[in-house]
Coordinates of C-alpha atoms in Angstrom, one line a residue:
Chain A
G83 CA 96.6 75.6 -31.8
E84 CA 98.0 76.5 -28.4
D85 CA 95.8 78.6 -26.0
V86 CA 96.2 82.2 -25.8
E87 CA 95.6 82.8 -22.2
Q88 CA 93.7 85.9 -20.7
S89 CA 92.1 86.5 -17.5
L90 CA 88.6 86.2 -17.7
F91 CA 87.4 89.5 -15.9
L92 CA 88.3 92.9 -14.9
S93 CA 86.5 95.2 -12.6
V94 CA 87.3 98.9 -12.6
R95 CA 86.3 102.6 -11.5
E96 CA 85.3 105.1 -14.0
G97 CA 88.3 107.6 -14.5
D98 CA 91.1 104.9 -13.4
S99 CA 93.4 102.8 -15.6
S100 CA 92.5 99.4 -17.0
V101 CA 94.9 96.8 -17.8
I102 CA 94.5 93.6 -19.5
N103 CA 97.1 91.2 -19.6
C104 CA 97.7 88.5 -22.6
T105 CA 100.3 85.6 -22.9
Y106 CA 100.6 84.2 -26.3
T107 CA 101.8 81.1 -28.2
D108 CA 104.2 81.3 -30.9
S109 CA 106.9 83.3 -30.4
S110 CA 107.0 83.6 -34.4
S111 CA 103.6 85.5 -34.3
T112 CA 104.7 89.0 -36.3
Y113 CA 101.5 90.8 -35.5
L114 CA 99.3 91.0 -32.2
Y115 CA 95.9 92.5 -31.9
W116 CA 93.5 94.0 -29.3
Y117 CA 89.7 93.5 -30.4
K118 CA 86.9 94.9 -28.5
Q119 CA 83.3 93.3 -28.6
E120 CA 80.2 94.9 -27.2
P121 CA 77.0 92.8 -26.4
G122 CA 75.5 91.5 -29.5
A123 CA 78.1 92.8 -32.0
G124 CA 81.0 91.8 -33.9
L125 CA 84.7 92.4 -33.2
Q126 CA 85.7 95.7 -33.2
L127 CA 89.8 95.9 -34.2
L128 CA 91.1 98.1 -31.5
T129 CA 94.9 98.2 -32.1
Y130 CA 97.7 95.8 -33.0
I131 CA 101.4 95.8 -32.6
F132 CA 104.4 94.3 -34.7
S133 CA 106.6 91.8 -32.9
N134 CA 109.5 94.1 -33.6
M135 CA 108.2 96.7 -31.5
D136 CA 107.8 97.0 -27.4
M137 CA 105.5 99.7 -27.1
K138 CA 102.8 101.5 -29.1
Q139 CA 100.1 104.5 -28.1
D140 CA 97.3 105.3 -29.6
Q141 CA 95.2 108.0 -27.6
R142 CA 93.9 106.1 -24.3
L143 CA 95.4 102.8 -25.5
T144 CA 98.9 101.5 -24.8
V145 CA 100.2 98.5 -25.6
L146 CA 103.2 96.7 -24.2
L147 CA 105.0 93.7 -25.7
N148 CA 107.4 91.7 -24.0
K149 CA 108.6 89.2 -26.3
K150 CA 110.9 87.3 -24.0
D151 CA 107.8 86.1 -22.0
K152 CA 105.3 86.1 -24.5
H153 CA 103.4 88.8 -22.7
L154 CA 101.0 91.7 -24.3
S155 CA 99.2 94.2 -22.3
L156 CA 96.6 96.9 -23.1
R157 CA 96.2 99.6 -20.8
I158 CA 93.0 102.2 -21.1
A159 CA 93.7 105.1 -19.2
D160 CA 90.9 107.2 -17.8
T161 CA 88.4 104.4 -18.2
Q162 CA 85.0 105.3 -19.1
T163 CA 81.4 103.2 -18.6
G164 CA 81.6 102.9 -22.5
D165 CA 84.7 101.1 -22.2
S166 CA 83.0 98.2 -20.6
A167 CA 83.0 95.3 -23.4
I168 CA 84.8 91.9 -23.4
Y169 CA 88.5 92.6 -24.8
F170 CA 90.2 90.0 -26.9
C171 CA 93.8 89.3 -27.8
A172 CA 94.8 87.5 -31.1
E173 CA 97.9 86.4 -32.2
K174 CA 98.5 85.9 -36.2
T175 CA 100.0 82.6 -36.9
P176 CA 100.7 80.8 -40.0
S177 CA 98.6 77.8 -40.9
D178 CA 99.7 74.3 -41.3
S179 CA 99.3 74.6 -44.8
N180 CA 101.9 76.1 -46.9
S181 CA 99.6 79.7 -47.3
G182 CA 97.2 81.8 -45.3
Y183 CA 97.1 82.8 -41.9
A184 CA 94.4 83.0 -39.0
L185 CA 93.9 84.8 -35.9
N186 CA 94.2 82.6 -33.0
F187 CA 92.3 84.4 -30.1
G188 CA 92.1 84.5 -26.5
K189 CA 89.5 83.6 -24.3
G190 CA 88.1 87.2 -24.1
T191 CA 88.5 89.5 -20.5
S192 CA 85.1 90.9 -19.5
L193 CA 85.9 94.4 -18.5
L194 CA 82.9 96.3 -16.3
V195 CA 83.7 99.8 -15.5
T196 CA 81.7 100.8 -12.7
P197 CA 80.6 104.5 -11.8
Chain B
K112 CA 83.1 103.2 -46.9
A113 CA 80.5 100.5 -45.7
G114 CA 81.4 97.9 -43.0
V115 CA 81.5 94.1 -43.7
T116 CA 77.9 93.0 -43.9
Q117 CA 76.3 89.5 -42.9
T118 CA 73.5 88.1 -43.5
P119 CA 71.0 86.7 -41.9
R120 CA 71.6 88.4 -38.7
Y121 CA 69.9 85.7 -37.4
L122 CA 68.7 82.2 -38.2
I123 CA 67.2 79.0 -36.4
K124 CA 67.2 75.7 -37.3
T125 CA 66.6 72.1 -36.3
R126 CA 68.8 69.2 -36.2
G127 CA 69.7 67.9 -39.5
Q128 CA 69.1 71.0 -41.6
Q129 CA 71.6 72.7 -43.6
V130 CA 72.6 75.9 -43.6
T131 CA 73.9 79.0 -45.6
L132 CA 75.4 82.2 -44.3
S133 CA 77.0 84.9 -46.7
C134 CA 79.5 87.9 -45.8
S135 CA 80.2 90.8 -48.1
P136 CA 83.5 92.2 -47.7
I137 CA 84.4 95.8 -47.5
S138 CA 84.5 97.5 -50.9
G139 CA 88.1 96.5 -52.2
H140 CA 88.9 93.9 -50.0
R141 CA 89.6 90.4 -51.2
S142 CA 90.1 88.2 -48.4
V143 CA 87.3 86.7 -46.2
S144 CA 87.9 84.5 -42.9
W145 CA 85.0 82.8 -41.3
Y146 CA 85.4 82.2 -37.4
Q147 CA 82.7 80.6 -34.9
Q148 CA 82.5 81.9 -31.7
T149 CA 80.5 80.0 -28.6
P150 CA 80.8 80.4 -25.0
G151 CA 82.7 77.4 -24.3
Q152 CA 85.3 77.0 -27.0
G153 CA 85.8 81.1 -27.8
L154 CA 86.6 82.3 -31.2
Q155 CA 87.7 79.4 -33.6
F156 CA 89.0 79.9 -37.2
L157 CA 87.2 78.0 -39.5
F158 CA 88.4 79.0 -43.0
E159 CA 90.3 81.6 -45.2
Y160 CA 89.3 82.9 -48.5
F161 CA 91.6 84.6 -51.4
S162 CA 90.6 85.1 -54.9
E163 CA 88.0 82.5 -54.9
T164 CA 90.7 80.0 -53.3
Q165 CA 90.6 78.5 -50.1
R166 CA 94.2 79.2 -48.5
N167 CA 93.6 78.2 -45.0
K168 CA 91.5 76.0 -43.0
G169 CA 90.9 75.6 -39.1
N170 CA 90.0 72.4 -37.7
F171 CA 86.7 71.9 -38.2
P172 CA 84.7 68.8 -39.7
G173 CA 83.6 68.6 -43.3
R174 CA 80.4 69.3 -43.0
F175 CA 81.8 73.2 -42.7
S176 CA 82.5 74.4 -46.1
G177 CA 82.9 77.5 -48.1
R178 CA 83.1 79.5 -51.0
Q179 CA 84.4 82.7 -52.3
F180 CA 82.8 84.5 -55.3
S181 CA 84.7 86.8 -58.1
N182 CA 83.3 90.1 -56.6
S183 CA 84.8 88.6 -53.1
R184 CA 81.6 87.8 -51.3
S185 CA 81.5 84.8 -49.6
E186 CA 79.4 82.1 -48.2
M187 CA 79.6 79.5 -45.7
N188 CA 77.8 76.1 -45.3
V189 CA 77.1 73.5 -42.4
S190 CA 75.4 70.7 -43.4
T191 CA 73.6 68.0 -41.1
L192 CA 73.5 70.5 -38.3
E193 CA 74.2 69.5 -34.8
L194 CA 73.1 71.5 -31.5
G195 CA 76.5 72.2 -31.2
D196 CA 76.6 74.4 -34.1
S197 CA 74.7 76.8 -32.5
A198 CA 76.9 79.6 -32.2
L199 CA 77.5 83.0 -33.3
Y200 CA 79.4 83.2 -37.2
L201 CA 81.7 85.7 -37.5
C202 CA 83.1 87.2 -41.1
A203 CA 86.3 89.0 -41.6
S204 CA 87.7 91.0 -44.5
S205 CA 90.9 92.2 -45.3
L206 CA 92.6 93.9 -48.2
A207 CA 94.7 90.7 -48.8
A208 CA 95.7 87.1 -47.3
G209 CA 99.2 88.1 -46.0
V210 CA 100.5 88.4 -42.6
G211 CA 100.1 92.5 -42.2
N212 CA 96.8 92.9 -43.5
E213 CA 94.3 93.7 -40.7
Q214 CA 91.0 91.8 -40.4
F215 CA 87.8 93.7 -40.2
F216 CA 84.7 92.0 -38.9
G217 CA 80.8 91.9 -39.5
P218 CA 78.5 92.0 -36.9
G219 CA 78.4 87.9 -37.0
T220 CA 75.2 85.6 -37.7
R221 CA 73.6 84.2 -34.7
L222 CA 72.8 80.2 -35.7
T223 CA 70.5 79.0 -33.5
V224 CA 69.8 75.1 -33.6
L225 CA 67.2 73.1 -32.0

């Protein structure tokens, strides 16, 4: 499929806010996800947003969705060193066959939080 | 509830061999998807199984195959291994296969092909 685009690196200081951006491909995507991957681990679902929403807040996480520009962002408030990880944006797209869906992932943004 | 489990966690094989990876979904989940993660290509979808049927397949050669058992556990098989098959293979489970079902990932199996 086409590429979901993310910037590769982001460095922030502890206590600051982090904003990770993503541009997705399929305007018909109904669900958009943010996953976190720590070194040597699998993917942890952080949050998701349904396409009829503009914003979703979940504790320190805020997701903003701009459907017109197909732009998704994840804001982490009061970023901590434990937030250092790779963050993946993903859209859920229908398969080419007549059933089933797959997650189409970006390449991931490496977030480094410095003390 | 226990999470998604994958076995083995690490595997080393040589070119030409074949390998079978196993995934046990979260209890009650009936859909299992497989993804390949490499530094160059990122995360790529392999296939999805629901109720023992393959519902969706990514763009991988026929050397990659999978199946799902009646207890929802899934296996994937890669035959005639190539160096480029070295990757982290991730399994994800969800309650069902529809678009609104969240996928929860296991820790992955790290396959190294020498």
